Amino acid sequence: MNKILVTGGAGYIGSHTIIELIENTNYTPISIDNFSRSHKSTLNRIKKLTNKDVLNYEVNLCDLEDVESVFKENTDIVGVIHFAAFKSVPESVSDPILYYDNNINSLLNILKCCDKYGVNNFIFSSSCSIYGNVEKLPVTENSPIGIPESPYGHTKIVGEEIIKNFVKTTSIKAMPLRYFNPVGAHISGLNGENSLDKPNNLVPFITQSAAGILGELTVFGNDYDTRDGSCIRDYVHVTDIANAHILALKHLIESSTSSSYAILNLGTGTGITVLEAIDSFKKVSGIDLKFKIGEKREGDVAAIYSDSSKAKELLGWECKYNIDDMMQSAWKWQQQLLKK
Ligand code: UD1
């Protein structure tokens, strides 16, 4: 059976994508993850949900020889989904070299191996953060790239450029997918975001604050030029994001062109304010979550949401889950973490 190599398979989006690969395709996923930013236990959760063991290589993607040995051992890899990367915006600001070194070298190594071992289908995790402060909403793939807010965001811009140039000289077909705000957990509540650090993102902050692990939630600013003064984002369920990868992969594998490069936005197309997100959480959890209004967070854009019509046209991708599903699954996941 043909294999799909998922880098960062124990990570948040990587693990959900492995679950969908097992459940909805005939491909066998294998993973490279050295657990530098993830937990080994995620692989056990995948097993619990799918009844399948996933072969994982505990390899540092910056080590070319080790990465090559994975390709040598698995000559039946037909596609790569490259998730593995450091992703903390503040950490990248305080240690930019760490971010350039890790995120760029790992990408180069995996591309070199794809080329050398004839793996022609490549999907890259990109981010809507590359658009920066947008003037026109919704954002399409043709919206201008903004000035990178952080070294993390810059590694995504550079990553896309590297891949774009790389496909011109090889037979690789590639798709960078620009995620908006992936949130939520597997709908069973049995797999979810399990970051090693204190969360900075809204949804894990909400669920951990409600669980009493973190203090009171602060809403960063309520005087933006939006319908209720709080920022607008395009939250998209992690399983919908995972499914987009499956469709993208099938599209690449089945397309007959010798090389291609297409960027796709992945968002629901609906902007939700921070206060609306909190209301949704309150509704589905039945918890009267307390919060305070604080200062604006540096680097935040007032509003961003996606025009995802290209993903719909090209892949037939549609989101199944709404903000209530996202909050409910995230809360289920948080509650089952508490049981341990
Ligand atoms: C962040 C990252 C972005 C990444 C994305 C992935 C930053 C600056 N950007 O985007 O690079 O691609 O996550 O999901 O970190 N908020 C609060 N209180 C909180 C936390 C957040 O009010 O405690 C607000 C923020 O001001 C923002 C919204 O919630 O308006 C979403 O924030 P967050 O989840 O951190 O995502 P982004 O900043 O959109």
Short mmCIF file of C-alpha atoms and ligand atoms in Angstrom, two decimals:
data_model
loop_
_atom_site.label_atom_id
_atom_site.label_comp_id
_atom_site.label_asym_id
_atom_site.label_seq_id
_atom_site.Cartn_x
_atom_site.Cartn_y
_atom_site.Cartn_z
CA MET A 1 0.00 0.00 0.00
CA ASN A 2 1.40 3.43 -0.91
CA LYS A 3 2.58 5.61 1.91
CA ILE A 4 2.15 9.25 2.77
CA LEU A 5 4.90 10.78 4.88
CA VAL A 6 3.52 13.23 7.42
CA THR A 7 6.16 15.35 9.14
CA GLY A 8 5.05 16.51 12.57
CA GLY A 9 2.63 13.60 12.83
CA ALA A 10 2.35 13.97 16.60
CA GLY A 11 1.48 17.64 16.29
CA TYR A 12 -1.93 19.26 16.36
CA ILE A 13 -2.87 19.36 12.68
CA GLY A 14 -0.54 16.48 11.75
CA SER A 15 -2.23 14.03 14.10
CA HIS A 16 -5.71 14.97 12.91
CA THR A 17 -4.55 14.55 9.31
CA ILE A 18 -3.16 11.09 10.07
CA ILE A 19 -6.54 10.10 11.54
CA GLU A 20 -8.31 11.26 8.37
CA LEU A 21 -5.73 9.52 6.14
CA ILE A 22 -6.38 6.26 7.96
CA GLU A 23 -10.13 6.64 7.96
CA ASN A 24 -10.74 8.07 4.51
CA THR A 25 -7.98 6.85 2.17
CA ASN A 26 -6.13 3.71 1.18
CA TYR A 27 -2.77 5.29 1.92
CA THR A 28 -0.65 4.26 4.88
CA PRO A 29 0.56 7.28 6.82
CA ILE A 30 4.02 7.24 8.32
CA SER A 31 5.40 10.06 10.43
CA ILE A 32 8.59 11.88 11.26
CA ASP A 33 8.38 13.59 14.64
CA ASN A 34 11.14 13.99 17.20
CA PHE A 35 8.66 15.21 19.85
CA SER A 36 10.58 18.45 20.30
CA ARG A 37 7.24 20.29 20.37
CA SER A 38 4.77 17.44 20.75
CA HIS A 39 3.88 14.49 22.96
CA LYS A 40 4.55 10.83 22.22
CA SER A 41 1.15 10.05 23.73
CA THR A 42 -0.53 11.59 20.66
CA LEU A 43 0.42 8.46 18.71
CA ASN A 44 -1.38 6.35 21.33
CA ARG A 45 -4.45 8.50 20.88
CA ILE A 46 -4.34 7.98 17.12
CA LYS A 47 -4.19 4.24 17.81
CA LYS A 48 -7.14 4.45 20.18
CA LEU A 49 -9.22 6.32 17.63
CA THR A 50 -8.29 4.32 14.52
CA ASN A 51 -7.07 0.97 15.82
CA LYS A 52 -3.92 1.42 13.76
CA ASP A 53 -0.29 1.78 14.79
CA VAL A 54 1.45 4.57 12.95
CA LEU A 55 5.13 4.09 12.22
CA ASN A 56 6.97 7.15 13.52
CA TYR A 57 10.63 8.00 13.00
CA GLU A 58 12.06 10.02 15.88
CA VAL A 59 14.31 11.98 13.57
CA ASN A 60 15.43 15.60 13.54
CA LEU A 61 14.38 16.96 10.14
CA CYS A 62 17.43 19.22 10.13
CA ASP A 63 19.62 16.12 9.89
CA LEU A 64 19.67 15.27 6.19
CA GLU A 65 21.26 11.83 6.58
CA ASP A 66 18.59 10.72 9.04
CA VAL A 67 15.80 12.07 6.86
CA GLU A 68 17.25 10.28 3.86
CA SER A 69 17.29 7.00 5.73
CA VAL A 70 13.50 7.27 6.11
CA PHE A 71 13.09 7.68 2.34
CA LYS A 72 15.53 4.81 1.66
CA GLU A 73 13.60 2.52 3.97
CA ASN A 74 10.21 3.48 2.49
CA THR A 75 10.46 3.38 -1.27
CA ASP A 76 6.67 3.43 -1.57
CA ILE A 77 6.16 7.01 -0.31
CA VAL A 78 4.00 8.81 -2.89
CA GLY A 79 3.42 12.10 -1.11
CA VAL A 80 4.65 14.29 1.72
CA ILE A 81 2.61 16.55 3.97
CA HIS A 82 5.09 18.81 5.70
CA PHE A 83 3.68 20.14 8.97
CA ALA A 84 6.74 20.03 11.21
CA ALA A 85 7.84 23.52 12.18
CA PHE A 86 8.24 25.76 15.18
CA LYS A 87 5.20 28.03 15.38
CA SER A 88 5.35 30.35 18.36
CA VAL A 89 5.26 33.97 17.24
CA PRO A 90 6.80 35.43 20.46
CA GLU A 91 9.50 32.75 20.61
CA SER A 92 10.45 33.48 17.01
CA VAL A 93 10.80 37.17 17.87
CA SER A 94 13.14 36.40 20.76
CA ASP A 95 15.12 33.70 18.92
CA PRO A 96 14.89 34.32 15.18
CA ILE A 97 17.90 32.17 14.27
CA LEU A 98 16.28 29.15 15.93
CA TYR A 99 13.25 29.65 13.71
CA TYR A 100 15.10 30.25 10.43
CA ASP A 101 17.45 27.37 11.19
CA ASN A 102 14.74 24.86 12.07
CA ASN A 103 11.90 25.81 9.74
CA ILE A 104 14.00 26.46 6.64
CA ASN A 105 16.56 23.65 6.96
CA SER A 106 13.91 21.04 7.64
CA LEU A 107 12.00 22.19 4.56
CA LEU A 108 15.14 22.10 2.39
CA ASN A 109 16.03 18.61 3.59
CA ILE A 110 12.61 17.20 2.93
CA LEU A 111 12.50 18.79 -0.54
CA LYS A 112 15.95 17.41 -1.38
CA CYS A 113 14.76 13.94 -0.41
CA CYS A 114 11.53 14.27 -2.41
CA ASP A 115 13.59 15.18 -5.46
CA LYS A 116 16.19 12.46 -4.97
CA TYR A 117 13.70 9.69 -4.22
CA GLY A 118 11.08 10.68 -6.80
CA VAL A 119 8.30 11.70 -4.40
CA ASN A 120 6.40 14.17 -6.52
CA ASN A 121 3.47 15.30 -4.39
CA PHE A 122 4.16 17.86 -1.70
CA ILE A 123 1.89 19.79 0.64
CA PHE A 124 3.18 22.59 2.82
CA SER A 125 1.64 24.17 5.94
CA SER A 126 1.47 27.87 5.36
CA SER A 127 -0.45 30.51 7.24
CA CYS A 128 -2.81 33.42 6.70
CA SER A 129 -0.43 35.42 8.90
CA ILE A 130 1.60 36.07 5.74
CA TYR A 131 -1.09 38.51 4.55
CA GLY A 132 -0.42 40.86 7.49
CA ASN A 133 -2.68 43.87 7.73
CA VAL A 134 -5.04 43.46 4.81
CA GLU A 135 -6.94 46.28 3.17
CA LYS A 136 -9.56 44.26 1.34
CA LEU A 137 -11.67 41.48 2.83
CA PRO A 138 -12.17 38.60 2.32
CA VAL A 139 -8.61 37.62 1.55
CA THR A 140 -7.96 35.73 -1.68
CA GLU A 141 -4.77 33.95 -2.68
CA ASN A 142 -4.01 36.99 -4.84
CA SER A 143 -4.16 39.43 -1.95
CA PRO A 144 -0.75 40.99 -1.44
CA ILE A 145 1.68 39.43 0.99
CA GLY A 146 2.19 41.76 3.95
CA ILE A 147 5.30 42.76 5.80
CA PRO A 148 6.07 39.75 8.02
CA GLU A 149 5.15 40.46 11.63
CA SER A 150 7.57 37.95 13.00
CA PRO A 151 10.41 35.62 12.00
CA TYR A 152 7.86 32.78 12.26
CA GLY A 153 5.65 34.45 9.63
CA HIS A 154 8.71 35.18 7.53
CA THR A 155 9.69 31.48 7.49
CA LYS A 156 6.28 30.75 5.94
CA ILE A 157 6.76 33.38 3.23
CA VAL A 158 10.28 32.16 2.49
CA GLY A 159 9.09 28.53 2.60
CA GLU A 160 6.47 29.20 -0.06
CA GLU A 161 9.05 30.96 -2.25
CA ILE A 162 11.53 28.10 -1.89
CA ILE A 163 8.88 25.60 -2.97
CA LYS A 164 7.72 27.78 -5.87
CA ASN A 165 11.25 27.97 -7.24
CA PHE A 166 11.94 24.32 -6.51
CA VAL A 167 8.99 23.00 -8.56
CA LYS A 168 10.24 24.92 -11.61
CA THR A 169 13.31 22.72 -11.83
CA THR A 170 11.89 19.38 -10.65
CA SER A 171 8.88 17.17 -11.36
CA ILE A 172 7.37 17.99 -7.98
CA LYS A 173 3.76 19.16 -7.70
CA ALA A 174 3.24 21.31 -4.64
CA MET A 175 0.48 23.03 -2.73
CA PRO A 176 1.09 25.45 0.09
CA LEU A 177 -2.09 25.64 2.16
CA ARG A 178 -2.63 28.90 3.99
CA TYR A 179 -4.52 28.14 7.17
CA PHE A 180 -6.64 30.76 8.83
CA ASN A 181 -7.21 29.93 12.53
CA PRO A 182 -7.36 26.15 13.02
CA VAL A 183 -9.11 25.35 16.31
CA GLY A 184 -11.18 22.66 17.98
CA ALA A 185 -10.47 18.99 18.50
CA HIS A 186 -11.45 15.64 17.04
CA ILE A 187 -15.21 15.51 17.30
CA SER A 188 -14.93 12.57 19.75
CA GLY A 189 -12.96 14.85 22.08
CA LEU A 190 -10.20 12.22 22.16
CA ASN A 191 -7.51 14.17 20.33
CA GLY A 192 -6.75 17.86 20.36
CA GLU A 193 -4.16 20.55 20.78
CA ASN A 194 -1.61 19.50 23.37
CA SER A 195 1.03 22.16 23.29
CA LEU A 196 4.02 21.91 25.60
CA ASP A 197 3.87 25.63 26.30
CA LYS A 198 1.38 27.96 27.89
CA PRO A 199 -1.12 28.79 25.15
CA ASN A 200 -1.18 32.20 23.47
CA ASN A 201 -4.03 31.38 21.12
CA LEU A 202 -7.63 32.22 21.93
CA VAL A 203 -9.38 28.84 22.01
CA PRO A 204 -6.91 26.92 24.19
CA PHE A 205 -6.79 29.97 26.44
CA ILE A 206 -10.59 29.92 26.76
CA THR A 207 -10.79 26.20 27.55
CA GLN A 208 -7.88 26.26 30.01
CA SER A 209 -9.24 29.35 31.71
CA ALA A 210 -12.64 27.65 32.03
CA ALA A 211 -10.92 24.56 33.43
CA GLY A 212 -9.19 26.68 36.09
CA ILE A 213 -5.71 25.93 34.74
CA LEU A 214 -5.10 29.50 33.63
CA GLY A 215 -6.31 32.73 35.15
CA GLU A 216 -8.98 34.98 33.78
CA LEU A 217 -9.13 35.43 30.03
CA THR A 218 -8.22 38.86 28.67
CA VAL A 219 -9.83 40.08 25.47
CA PHE A 220 -7.12 42.01 23.67
CA GLY A 221 -8.88 45.24 22.75
CA ASN A 222 -12.54 46.20 22.30
CA ASP A 223 -12.19 49.38 20.28
CA TYR A 224 -11.28 47.95 16.89
CA ASP A 225 -13.35 49.07 13.95
CA THR A 226 -15.44 45.88 13.94
CA ARG A 227 -19.09 45.11 14.76
CA ASP A 228 -18.44 44.70 18.51
CA GLY A 229 -14.99 46.27 18.81
CA SER A 230 -13.09 42.97 19.19
CA CYS A 231 -10.90 41.40 16.49
CA ILE A 232 -12.34 39.25 13.74
CA ARG A 233 -10.76 35.95 12.72
CA ASP A 234 -11.71 33.01 10.53
CA TYR A 235 -11.75 30.03 12.92
CA VAL A 236 -11.77 26.71 11.10
CA HIS A 237 -12.17 23.24 12.61
CA VAL A 238 -8.97 21.19 12.65
CA THR A 239 -10.71 18.18 11.07
CA ASP A 240 -11.91 20.35 8.18
CA ILE A 241 -8.31 21.50 7.76
CA ALA A 242 -7.12 17.87 7.89
CA ASN A 243 -9.64 16.90 5.23
CA ALA A 244 -8.45 19.65 2.94
CA HIS A 245 -5.01 18.00 3.04
CA ILE A 246 -6.50 14.67 1.97
CA LEU A 247 -8.31 16.32 -0.94
CA ALA A 248 -5.20 18.30 -1.89
CA LEU A 249 -3.08 15.18 -1.87
CA LYS A 250 -5.53 13.23 -4.01
CA HIS A 251 -5.72 16.17 -6.40
CA LEU A 252 -1.93 16.30 -6.78
CA ILE A 253 -1.54 12.55 -7.13
CA GLU A 254 -4.30 12.28 -9.71
CA SER A 255 -3.33 15.32 -11.77
CA SER A 256 -1.43 14.46 -14.91
CA THR A 257 0.69 17.61 -15.19
CA SER A 258 4.39 17.05 -14.68
CA SER A 259 4.86 19.87 -12.21
CA SER A 260 2.54 22.39 -10.67
CA TYR A 261 2.24 24.89 -7.88
CA ALA A 262 -1.05 26.14 -6.42
CA ILE A 263 -1.64 28.07 -3.23
CA LEU A 264 -4.95 27.66 -1.41
CA ASN A 265 -6.57 29.54 1.45
CA LEU A 266 -8.22 27.36 4.07
CA GLY A 267 -10.84 29.17 6.11
CA THR A 268 -14.61 28.95 6.51
CA GLY A 269 -15.11 32.36 4.93
CA THR A 270 -16.93 33.58 8.03
CA GLY A 271 -15.36 36.12 10.33
CA ILE A 272 -16.09 35.70 14.05
CA THR A 273 -15.26 38.28 16.70
CA VAL A 274 -13.47 37.38 19.93
CA LEU A 275 -16.64 38.20 21.89
CA GLU A 276 -18.75 35.99 19.60
CA ALA A 277 -16.27 33.16 20.06
CA ILE A 278 -16.57 33.54 23.84
CA ASP A 279 -20.37 33.54 23.59
CA SER A 280 -20.26 30.35 21.57
CA PHE A 281 -18.09 28.73 24.23
CA LYS A 282 -20.46 29.83 26.98
CA LYS A 283 -23.43 28.43 25.08
CA VAL A 284 -22.00 24.98 24.35
CA SER A 285 -20.26 24.51 27.72
CA GLY A 286 -22.92 26.05 29.92
CA ILE A 287 -20.10 27.87 31.74
CA ASP A 288 -20.39 31.57 32.43
CA LEU A 289 -16.78 32.28 31.48
CA LYS A 290 -15.47 35.48 33.03
CA PHE A 291 -13.14 37.71 31.08
CA LYS A 292 -11.72 41.21 31.18
CA ILE A 293 -11.00 43.69 28.46
CA GLY A 294 -7.30 44.46 28.11
CA GLU A 295 -4.94 46.39 25.90
CA LYS A 296 -4.61 45.55 22.22
CA ARG A 297 -1.96 42.89 21.57
CA GLU A 298 0.97 44.09 19.55
CA GLY A 299 0.92 42.80 15.98
CA ASP A 300 -2.80 41.88 15.94
CA VAL A 301 -4.74 42.80 12.83
CA ALA A 302 -8.31 44.06 13.33
CA ALA A 303 -10.00 41.65 10.95
CA ILE A 304 -9.08 38.85 8.60
CA TYR A 305 -11.15 36.12 6.99
CA SER A 306 -10.79 33.98 3.96
CA ASP A 307 -12.22 33.71 0.51
CA SER A 308 -11.84 29.95 0.14
CA SER A 309 -13.60 29.62 -3.21
CA LYS A 310 -10.43 28.38 -4.89
CA ALA A 311 -10.21 25.41 -2.49
CA LYS A 312 -13.87 24.70 -3.14
CA GLU A 313 -13.49 24.86 -6.92
CA LEU A 314 -10.22 22.96 -7.18
CA LEU A 315 -10.74 20.36 -4.45
CA GLY A 316 -14.46 20.43 -3.70
CA TRP A 317 -13.52 21.31 -0.12
CA GLU A 318 -16.31 22.43 2.19
CA CYS A 319 -16.26 22.97 5.93
CA LYS A 320 -18.51 20.66 7.94
CA TYR A 321 -18.10 22.32 11.31
CA ASN A 322 -19.17 25.71 12.68
CA ILE A 323 -17.90 27.76 15.61
CA ASP A 324 -20.14 25.90 18.11
CA ASP A 325 -18.70 22.54 16.95
CA MET A 326 -15.20 23.99 17.30
CA MET A 327 -15.84 25.18 20.85
CA GLN A 328 -17.70 22.04 21.91
CA SER A 329 -14.97 19.68 20.66
CA ALA A 330 -12.22 21.85 22.19
CA TRP A 331 -14.05 21.78 25.52
CA LYS A 332 -14.63 18.00 25.36
CA TRP A 333 -10.92 17.55 24.74
CA GLN A 334 -9.98 19.83 27.62
CA GLN A 335 -12.29 17.93 29.97
CA GLN A 336 -10.85 14.58 29.07
CA LEU A 337 -7.33 15.96 29.61
CA LEU A 338 -8.42 16.89 33.13
CA LYS A 339 -9.48 13.31 33.86
CA LYS A 340 -5.87 12.09 33.61
C1 UD1 B 1 -2.04 33.30 15.68
C2 UD1 B 1 -0.67 33.59 15.17
C3 UD1 B 1 -0.58 33.18 13.72
C4 UD1 B 1 -0.96 31.71 13.56
C5 UD1 B 1 -2.33 31.49 14.16
C6 UD1 B 1 -2.66 30.02 14.16
C7 UD1 B 1 0.08 35.49 16.49
C8 UD1 B 1 0.34 36.96 16.49
N1 UD1 B 1 -0.38 35.00 15.34
O1 UD1 B 1 -2.99 34.09 14.98
O2 UD1 B 1 0.72 33.40 13.25
O3 UD1 B 1 -0.97 31.38 12.21
O4 UD1 B 1 -2.35 31.93 15.50
O5 UD1 B 1 -3.88 29.79 14.79
O6 UD1 B 1 0.29 34.80 17.48
N2 UD1 B 1 -7.09 36.84 21.81
C9 UD1 B 1 -7.57 37.42 22.97
N3 UD1 B 1 -7.13 36.90 24.16
C10 UD1 B 1 -6.25 35.85 24.24
C11 UD1 B 1 -5.77 35.28 23.03
C12 UD1 B 1 -6.20 35.81 21.84
O7 UD1 B 1 -8.37 38.34 22.94
O8 UD1 B 1 -5.87 35.45 25.34
C13 UD1 B 1 -7.57 37.38 20.53
C14 UD1 B 1 -6.47 37.97 19.66
O9 UD1 B 1 -6.30 39.33 19.90
C15 UD1 B 1 -7.03 37.68 18.26
C16 UD1 B 1 -7.88 36.44 18.42
O10 UD1 B 1 -8.12 36.29 19.81
O11 UD1 B 1 -7.87 38.72 17.89
C17 UD1 B 1 -7.18 35.19 17.91
O12 UD1 B 1 -5.89 35.14 18.48
P1 UD1 B 1 -4.97 33.87 18.30
O13 UD1 B 1 -5.73 32.63 18.62
O14 UD1 B 1 -3.71 34.10 19.04
O15 UD1 B 1 -4.73 33.80 16.73
P2 UD1 B 1 -4.09 34.90 15.74
O16 UD1 B 1 -3.46 36.00 16.47
O17 UD1 B 1 -5.13 35.24 14.75
#
